[in-house]
Amino acid sequence: SNLKLVAQNTNSSSYQLQNIDALITGSDFNYTASVFDNFDETMIDTPKASELGSEIFATLINDGLLSLNLFKDISEDNMFNTSYRRATFMGDLLTSLINMSSQESVSEQLDAITGGLDVMSMVETQGPKETRDEAEKNYISKYSALAFLVKNN
């Protein structure tokens, strides 16, 4: 196993996936984590899973083991592309990646993707009364480091 999960605080509410050995480009990595409550019942905190998953992907991208192209090549019928949480995951991923590198670096990586990766098109309105502009404004207020994604018309 090349990966281990390490508790980041005393109550084990935060974990970090760390490499044990050198990570080699082109290798496959699998890690399965089960989360249990005090009654040994499996529970999944979807927002936390997205946050942790995006942090893992950001680390692998920052270390040159993955590319943002991965998200461009996902087939249209894949669950990722049909999930309403897709924009949240990408917001968490890109913000983590910016924190590890820079906004300029992430912007260059997105620009280098053939055909582009339009993260703002992933943002969905929340309810029938929210306009597209309002949805994008709310998204950028949550992910302020991603303001560069808004296209000036």
Coordinates of N, CA and C in Angstrom, one line a residue:
S1 N 0.8 -1.2 0.0 CA 0.0 0.0 0.0 C 0.9 1.2 0.0
N2 N 0.6 2.2 -0.9 CA 1.4 3.4 -0.9 C 0.8 4.6 -0.2
L3 N -0.5 4.4 0.3 CA -1.2 5.5 1.0 C -1.6 5.1 2.4
K4 N -1.7 6.1 3.2 CA -2.3 5.9 4.6 C -3.1 7.1 4.9
L5 N -4.1 6.9 5.8 CA -5.0 7.9 6.3 C -4.5 8.3 7.7
V6 N -4.3 9.6 7.9 CA -3.7 10.0 9.2 C -4.7 11.1 9.8
A7 N -5.1 10.8 11.1 CA -5.9 11.7 11.8 C -5.2 13.0 12.0
Q8 N -5.9 14.2 11.8 CA -5.2 15.5 11.9 C -5.5 16.2 13.2
N9 N -6.4 15.6 14.1 CA -6.7 16.2 15.3 C -7.1 15.2 16.3
T10 N -7.2 15.5 17.6 CA -7.5 14.6 18.7 C -8.8 13.8 18.6
N11 N -9.8 14.5 18.1 CA -11.1 13.8 18.0 C -11.3 13.1 16.6
S12 N -10.3 13.1 15.8 CA -10.3 12.3 14.5 C -11.4 12.8 13.6
S13 N -11.7 14.1 13.6 CA -12.8 14.6 12.8 C -12.2 15.1 11.4
S14 N -10.9 15.1 11.3 CA -10.2 15.6 10.1 C -9.1 14.6 9.8
Y15 N -9.0 14.2 8.5 CA -8.0 13.2 8.1 C -7.2 13.7 6.9
Q16 N -6.0 13.2 6.7 CA -5.3 13.6 5.5 C -4.7 12.3 4.9
L17 N -4.9 12.1 3.6 CA -4.3 11.0 2.9 C -2.9 11.3 2.6
Q18 N -1.9 10.5 3.1 CA -0.5 10.7 2.9 C 0.1 9.5 2.2
N19 N 1.2 9.8 1.4 CA 1.9 8.7 0.8 C 2.9 8.1 1.7
I20 N 3.0 6.8 1.6 CA 4.0 6.1 2.4 C 5.3 6.0 1.7
D21 N 5.2 5.6 0.4 CA 6.3 5.4 -0.5 C 6.3 6.5 -1.6
A22 N 7.2 6.6 -2.4 CA 7.2 7.5 -3.5 C 6.0 7.2 -4.4
L23 N 5.3 8.2 -4.9 CA 4.2 8.0 -5.9 C 4.8 8.2 -7.3
I24 N 4.4 7.3 -8.1 CA 5.0 7.2 -9.5 C 3.9 7.6 -10.5
T25 N 4.2 8.5 -11.4 CA 3.3 8.9 -12.4 C 2.9 7.7 -13.2
G26 N 1.6 7.6 -13.5 CA 1.1 6.5 -14.3 C 0.6 5.3 -13.5
S27 N 0.8 5.4 -12.2 CA 0.4 4.3 -11.3 C -1.1 4.5 -11.0
D28 N -1.7 3.4 -10.6 CA -3.1 3.4 -10.1 C -3.1 3.4 -8.6
F29 N -3.9 4.2 -8.0 CA -4.0 4.2 -6.5 C -5.5 4.0 -6.2
N30 N -5.7 3.1 -5.2 CA -7.1 2.9 -4.7 C -7.0 3.1 -3.2
Y31 N -8.0 3.7 -2.6 CA -8.1 3.8 -1.2 C -9.6 3.7 -0.8
T32 N -9.9 2.9 0.1 CA -11.3 2.7 0.5 C -11.4 3.1 2.0
A33 N -12.3 4.0 2.3 CA -12.4 4.4 3.7 C -13.9 4.1 4.1
S34 N -14.1 3.5 5.3 CA -15.5 3.4 5.8 C -15.6 4.3 7.0
V35 N -16.7 5.0 7.1 CA -16.9 5.9 8.3 C -18.1 5.3 9.1
F36 N -17.8 5.2 10.4 CA -18.9 4.6 11.2 C -19.2 5.6 12.3
D37 N -20.5 5.6 12.8 CA -20.8 6.5 13.9 C -20.6 5.7 15.2
N38 N -21.0 6.2 16.3 CA -20.8 5.6 17.6 C -21.5 4.2 17.8
F39 N -22.4 3.9 16.9 CA -23.1 2.6 16.9 C -22.7 1.7 15.8
D40 N -21.5 1.9 15.3 CA -20.9 1.1 14.2 C -21.8 1.0 13.0
E41 N -22.6 2.1 12.8 CA -23.4 2.2 11.6 C -22.6 3.0 10.5
T42 N -22.6 2.5 9.3 CA -21.9 3.3 8.2 C -22.7 4.6 8.0
M43 N -21.9 5.6 7.8 CA -22.6 6.9 7.5 C -21.7 7.6 6.5
I44 N -22.3 8.4 5.6 CA -21.5 9.1 4.6 C -22.0 10.6 4.7
D45 N -21.0 11.4 5.0 CA -21.2 12.9 5.1 C -20.8 13.4 3.7
T46 N -21.8 13.5 2.8 CA -21.5 13.8 1.4 C -20.7 15.1 1.2
P47 N -21.1 16.2 1.9 CA -20.2 17.4 1.7 C -18.8 17.1 2.2
K48 N -18.6 16.4 3.3 CA -17.3 16.1 3.8 C -16.5 15.2 2.8
A49 N -17.2 14.2 2.2 CA -16.6 13.3 1.3 C -16.2 14.1 0.0
S50 N -17.0 15.1 -0.4 CA -16.6 15.9 -1.5 C -15.3 16.7 -1.2
E51 N -15.3 17.3 0.0 CA -14.2 18.1 0.4 C -12.9 17.3 0.5
L52 N -13.0 16.1 1.1 CA -11.8 15.3 1.2 C -11.4 14.8 -0.1
G53 N -12.4 14.3 -0.9 CA -12.0 13.8 -2.3 C -11.4 14.9 -3.1
S54 N -11.9 16.1 -3.1 CA -11.3 17.2 -3.9 C -9.9 17.5 -3.4
E55 N -9.7 17.4 -2.1 CA -8.3 17.6 -1.6 C -7.3 16.5 -2.1
I56 N -7.8 15.3 -2.1 CA -7.0 14.2 -2.6 C -6.6 14.4 -4.1
F57 N -7.6 14.8 -4.9 CA -7.4 15.0 -6.3 C -6.5 16.2 -6.5
A58 N -6.7 17.3 -5.7 CA -5.8 18.5 -5.8 C -4.4 18.1 -5.5
T59 N -4.1 17.3 -4.5 CA -2.8 16.9 -4.2 C -2.2 16.1 -5.3
L60 N -2.9 15.2 -5.9 CA -2.4 14.3 -7.0 C -2.1 15.2 -8.3
I61 N -3.0 16.2 -8.5 CA -2.8 17.1 -9.6 C -1.5 18.0 -9.4
N62 N -1.4 18.5 -8.2 CA -0.3 19.4 -7.8 C 1.0 18.6 -7.9
D63 N 1.0 17.3 -7.5 CA 2.2 16.5 -7.6 C 2.5 16.0 -9.0
G64 N 1.7 16.3 -10.0 CA 1.9 15.9 -11.3 C 1.5 14.5 -11.7
L65 N 0.7 13.9 -10.8 CA 0.3 12.5 -11.0 C -1.1 12.4 -11.7
L66 N -1.8 13.5 -11.7 CA -3.1 13.6 -12.5 C -3.1 14.9 -13.2
S67 N -4.0 15.1 -14.1 CA -4.2 16.4 -14.8 C -5.7 16.8 -14.7
L68 N -5.9 18.1 -14.8 CA -7.3 18.5 -14.8 C -8.0 18.0 -16.0
N69 N -7.3 17.6 -17.1 CA -7.9 17.0 -18.2 C -8.8 15.8 -17.9
L70 N -8.5 15.2 -16.8 CA -9.3 14.0 -16.3 C -10.8 14.4 -16.3
F71 N -11.1 15.6 -15.8 CA -12.5 16.1 -15.7 C -13.1 16.5 -17.0
K72 N -12.3 16.7 -18.0 CA -12.8 17.0 -19.3 C -13.2 15.7 -20.1
D73 N -12.5 14.7 -19.8 CA -12.7 13.4 -20.5 C -13.8 12.5 -19.9
I74 N -14.5 12.9 -18.9 CA -15.5 12.1 -18.2 C -16.7 12.0 -19.2
S75 N -17.2 10.8 -19.4 CA -18.4 10.7 -20.4 C -19.6 11.4 -19.8
E76 N -20.4 11.9 -20.7 CA -21.6 12.7 -20.4 C -22.6 11.9 -19.5
D77 N -22.7 10.6 -19.6 CA -23.6 9.8 -18.8 C -23.0 9.3 -17.5
N78 N -21.8 9.7 -17.2 CA -21.2 9.4 -15.9 C -21.9 10.1 -14.8
M79 N -22.0 9.5 -13.6 CA -22.7 10.1 -12.5 C -22.1 11.4 -12.1
F80 N -20.8 11.6 -12.3 CA -20.2 12.9 -11.9 C -20.8 14.0 -12.7
N81 N -21.0 13.8 -14.0 CA -21.6 14.8 -14.9 C -23.0 15.0 -14.7
T82 N -23.7 14.1 -14.1 CA -25.2 14.3 -13.8 C -25.4 14.8 -12.4
S83 N -24.4 14.9 -11.6 CA -24.6 15.3 -10.2 C -24.7 16.8 -10.0
Y84 N -25.7 17.2 -9.2 CA -25.8 18.6 -8.9 C -24.7 19.1 -8.0
R85 N -23.9 18.2 -7.4 CA -22.8 18.6 -6.5 C -21.5 18.7 -7.3
R86 N -21.6 18.6 -8.6 CA -20.4 18.6 -9.4 C -19.7 20.0 -9.3
A87 N -20.4 21.1 -9.3 CA -19.8 22.4 -9.2 C -19.2 22.6 -7.8
T88 N -19.8 22.1 -6.8 CA -19.2 22.2 -5.5 C -17.9 21.4 -5.4
F89 N -17.9 20.2 -5.9 CA -16.6 19.4 -6.0 C -15.5 20.2 -6.7
M90 N -15.9 20.7 -7.9 CA -14.9 21.5 -8.7 C -14.4 22.7 -7.9
G91 N -15.3 23.4 -7.2 CA -15.0 24.6 -6.5 C -14.0 24.2 -5.4
D92 N -14.3 23.1 -4.6 CA -13.4 22.7 -3.6 C -12.0 22.2 -4.2
L93 N -12.1 21.5 -5.3 CA -10.8 21.0 -5.9 C -10.0 22.2 -6.4
L94 N -10.6 23.1 -7.1 CA -9.8 24.3 -7.7 C -9.3 25.2 -6.6
T95 N -10.1 25.4 -5.5 CA -9.6 26.2 -4.4 C -8.5 25.5 -3.7
S96 N -8.5 24.2 -3.5 CA -7.4 23.5 -2.9 C -6.2 23.6 -3.7
L97 N -6.4 23.4 -5.0 CA -5.2 23.5 -5.9 C -4.6 24.9 -5.9
I98 N -5.4 25.9 -5.9 CA -4.9 27.3 -5.8 C -4.1 27.5 -4.5
N99 N -4.6 26.9 -3.4 CA -3.9 27.0 -2.1 C -2.6 26.3 -2.2
M100 N -2.5 25.3 -3.0 CA -1.2 24.5 -3.1 C -0.2 25.1 -4.1
S101 N -0.8 25.8 -5.0 CA 0.1 26.4 -6.1 C -0.2 27.9 -6.2
S102 N -1.0 28.3 -7.2 CA -1.4 29.7 -7.3 C -2.6 29.8 -8.3
Q103 N -3.3 30.9 -8.2 CA -4.4 31.1 -9.1 C -3.9 31.1 -10.5
E104 N -2.8 31.8 -10.8 CA -2.3 31.8 -12.1 C -2.0 30.4 -12.7
S105 N -1.4 29.6 -11.9 CA -1.1 28.2 -12.3 C -2.4 27.4 -12.6
V106 N -3.4 27.5 -11.8 CA -4.7 26.8 -12.1 C -5.3 27.4 -13.3
S107 N -5.3 28.7 -13.5 CA -5.9 29.3 -14.7 C -5.2 28.8 -15.9
E108 N -3.8 28.7 -15.9 CA -3.1 28.2 -17.0 C -3.4 26.7 -17.3
Q109 N -3.6 25.9 -16.3 CA -3.9 24.5 -16.5 C -5.3 24.4 -17.1
L110 N -6.3 25.2 -16.7 CA -7.6 25.2 -17.3 C -7.5 25.7 -18.7
D111 N -6.8 26.7 -19.0 CA -6.7 27.2 -20.4 C -6.0 26.2 -21.3
A112 N -5.1 25.4 -20.8 CA -4.4 24.4 -21.6 C -5.2 23.2 -22.0
I113 N -6.4 23.0 -21.4 CA -7.3 21.9 -21.7 C -7.9 22.2 -23.1
T114 N -7.7 21.3 -24.0 CA -8.2 21.4 -25.3 C -9.8 21.4 -25.2
G115 N -10.4 22.4 -25.8 CA -11.8 22.5 -25.7 C -12.3 23.1 -24.4
G116 N -11.4 23.4 -23.5 CA -11.7 24.0 -22.2 C -12.5 23.1 -21.3
L117 N -12.5 23.6 -20.0 CA -13.3 23.0 -19.0 C -14.1 24.1 -18.3
D118 N -15.3 24.3 -18.7 CA -16.1 25.4 -18.3 C -16.8 25.0 -16.9
V119 N -16.1 25.4 -15.8 CA -16.6 25.1 -14.5 C -17.9 25.9 -14.2
M120 N -18.0 27.1 -14.7 CA -19.2 27.9 -14.4 C -20.4 27.3 -15.1
S121 N -20.3 26.5 -16.1 CA -21.4 25.9 -16.7 C -22.0 24.8 -15.8
M122 N -21.2 24.3 -14.9 CA -21.6 23.3 -13.9 C -22.5 23.8 -12.8
V123 N -22.4 25.2 -12.6 CA -23.2 25.8 -11.6 C -24.7 25.7 -11.9
E124 N -25.5 25.2 -11.0 CA -26.9 25.1 -11.2 C -27.7 26.1 -10.3
T125 N -28.8 26.5 -10.8 CA -29.6 27.4 -10.0 C -30.2 26.6 -8.8
Q126 N -30.5 27.3 -7.7 CA -31.0 26.6 -6.5 C -32.5 27.1 -6.4
G127 N -33.4 26.3 -7.0 CA -34.8 26.7 -6.9 C -35.2 27.5 -8.2
P128 N -36.5 27.5 -8.4 CA -37.0 28.1 -9.6 C -36.9 29.6 -9.7
K129 N -36.7 30.3 -8.6 CA -36.6 31.7 -8.7 C -35.2 32.3 -8.8
E130 N -34.2 31.5 -8.6 CA -32.9 32.0 -8.7 C -32.5 32.0 -10.2
T131 N -32.0 33.1 -10.6 CA -31.5 33.3 -12.0 C -30.1 32.7 -12.2
R132 N -29.7 32.5 -13.4 CA -28.4 31.9 -13.7 C -27.3 32.9 -13.1
D133 N -27.5 34.2 -13.4 CA -26.6 35.2 -12.9 C -26.4 35.2 -11.3
E134 N -27.6 35.0 -10.7 CA -27.6 34.9 -9.2 C -26.8 33.7 -8.7
A135 N -27.1 32.6 -9.4 CA -26.4 31.3 -9.1 C -24.9 31.4 -9.2
E136 N -24.4 32.0 -10.3 CA -23.0 32.3 -10.5 C -22.4 33.2 -9.5
K137 N -23.2 34.3 -9.2 CA -22.7 35.2 -8.1 C -22.6 34.5 -6.8
N138 N -23.6 33.7 -6.4 CA -23.5 33.0 -5.2 C -22.3 32.0 -5.1
Y139 N -22.1 31.4 -6.3 CA -21.0 30.4 -6.4 C -19.6 31.1 -6.1
I140 N -19.5 32.3 -6.8 CA -18.2 33.0 -6.7 C -18.1 33.6 -5.3
S141 N -19.2 33.9 -4.6 CA -19.1 34.4 -3.2 C -18.6 33.3 -2.3
K142 N -19.0 32.1 -2.6 CA -18.5 30.9 -1.8 C -17.0 30.6 -2.2
Y143 N -16.7 30.7 -3.5 CA -15.4 30.3 -4.0 C -14.7 31.6 -4.6
S144 N -14.4 32.5 -3.7 CA -13.9 33.8 -4.2 C -12.6 33.7 -5.0
A145 N -11.8 32.7 -4.7 CA -10.6 32.6 -5.5 C -10.8 32.2 -6.9
L146 N -12.0 31.8 -7.3 CA -12.4 31.4 -8.6 C -13.0 32.5 -9.4
A147 N -13.0 33.7 -9.0 CA -13.6 34.8 -9.7 C -13.1 34.9 -11.1
F148 N -11.8 34.5 -11.4 CA -11.3 34.5 -12.7 C -12.0 33.7 -13.7
L149 N -12.9 32.8 -13.2 CA -13.7 31.9 -14.1 C -14.8 32.6 -14.8
V150 N -15.3 33.7 -14.2 CA -16.4 34.4 -14.7 C -16.0 35.2 -16.0
K151 N -16.6 34.9 -17.1 CA -16.3 35.5 -18.4 C -16.9 36.9 -18.4
N152 N -16.2 37.9 -18.8 CA -16.7 39.2 -19.0 C -17.3 39.3 -20.4
N153 N -18.6 39.6 -20.5 CA -19.3 39.6 -21.8 C -19.2 41.0 -22.4

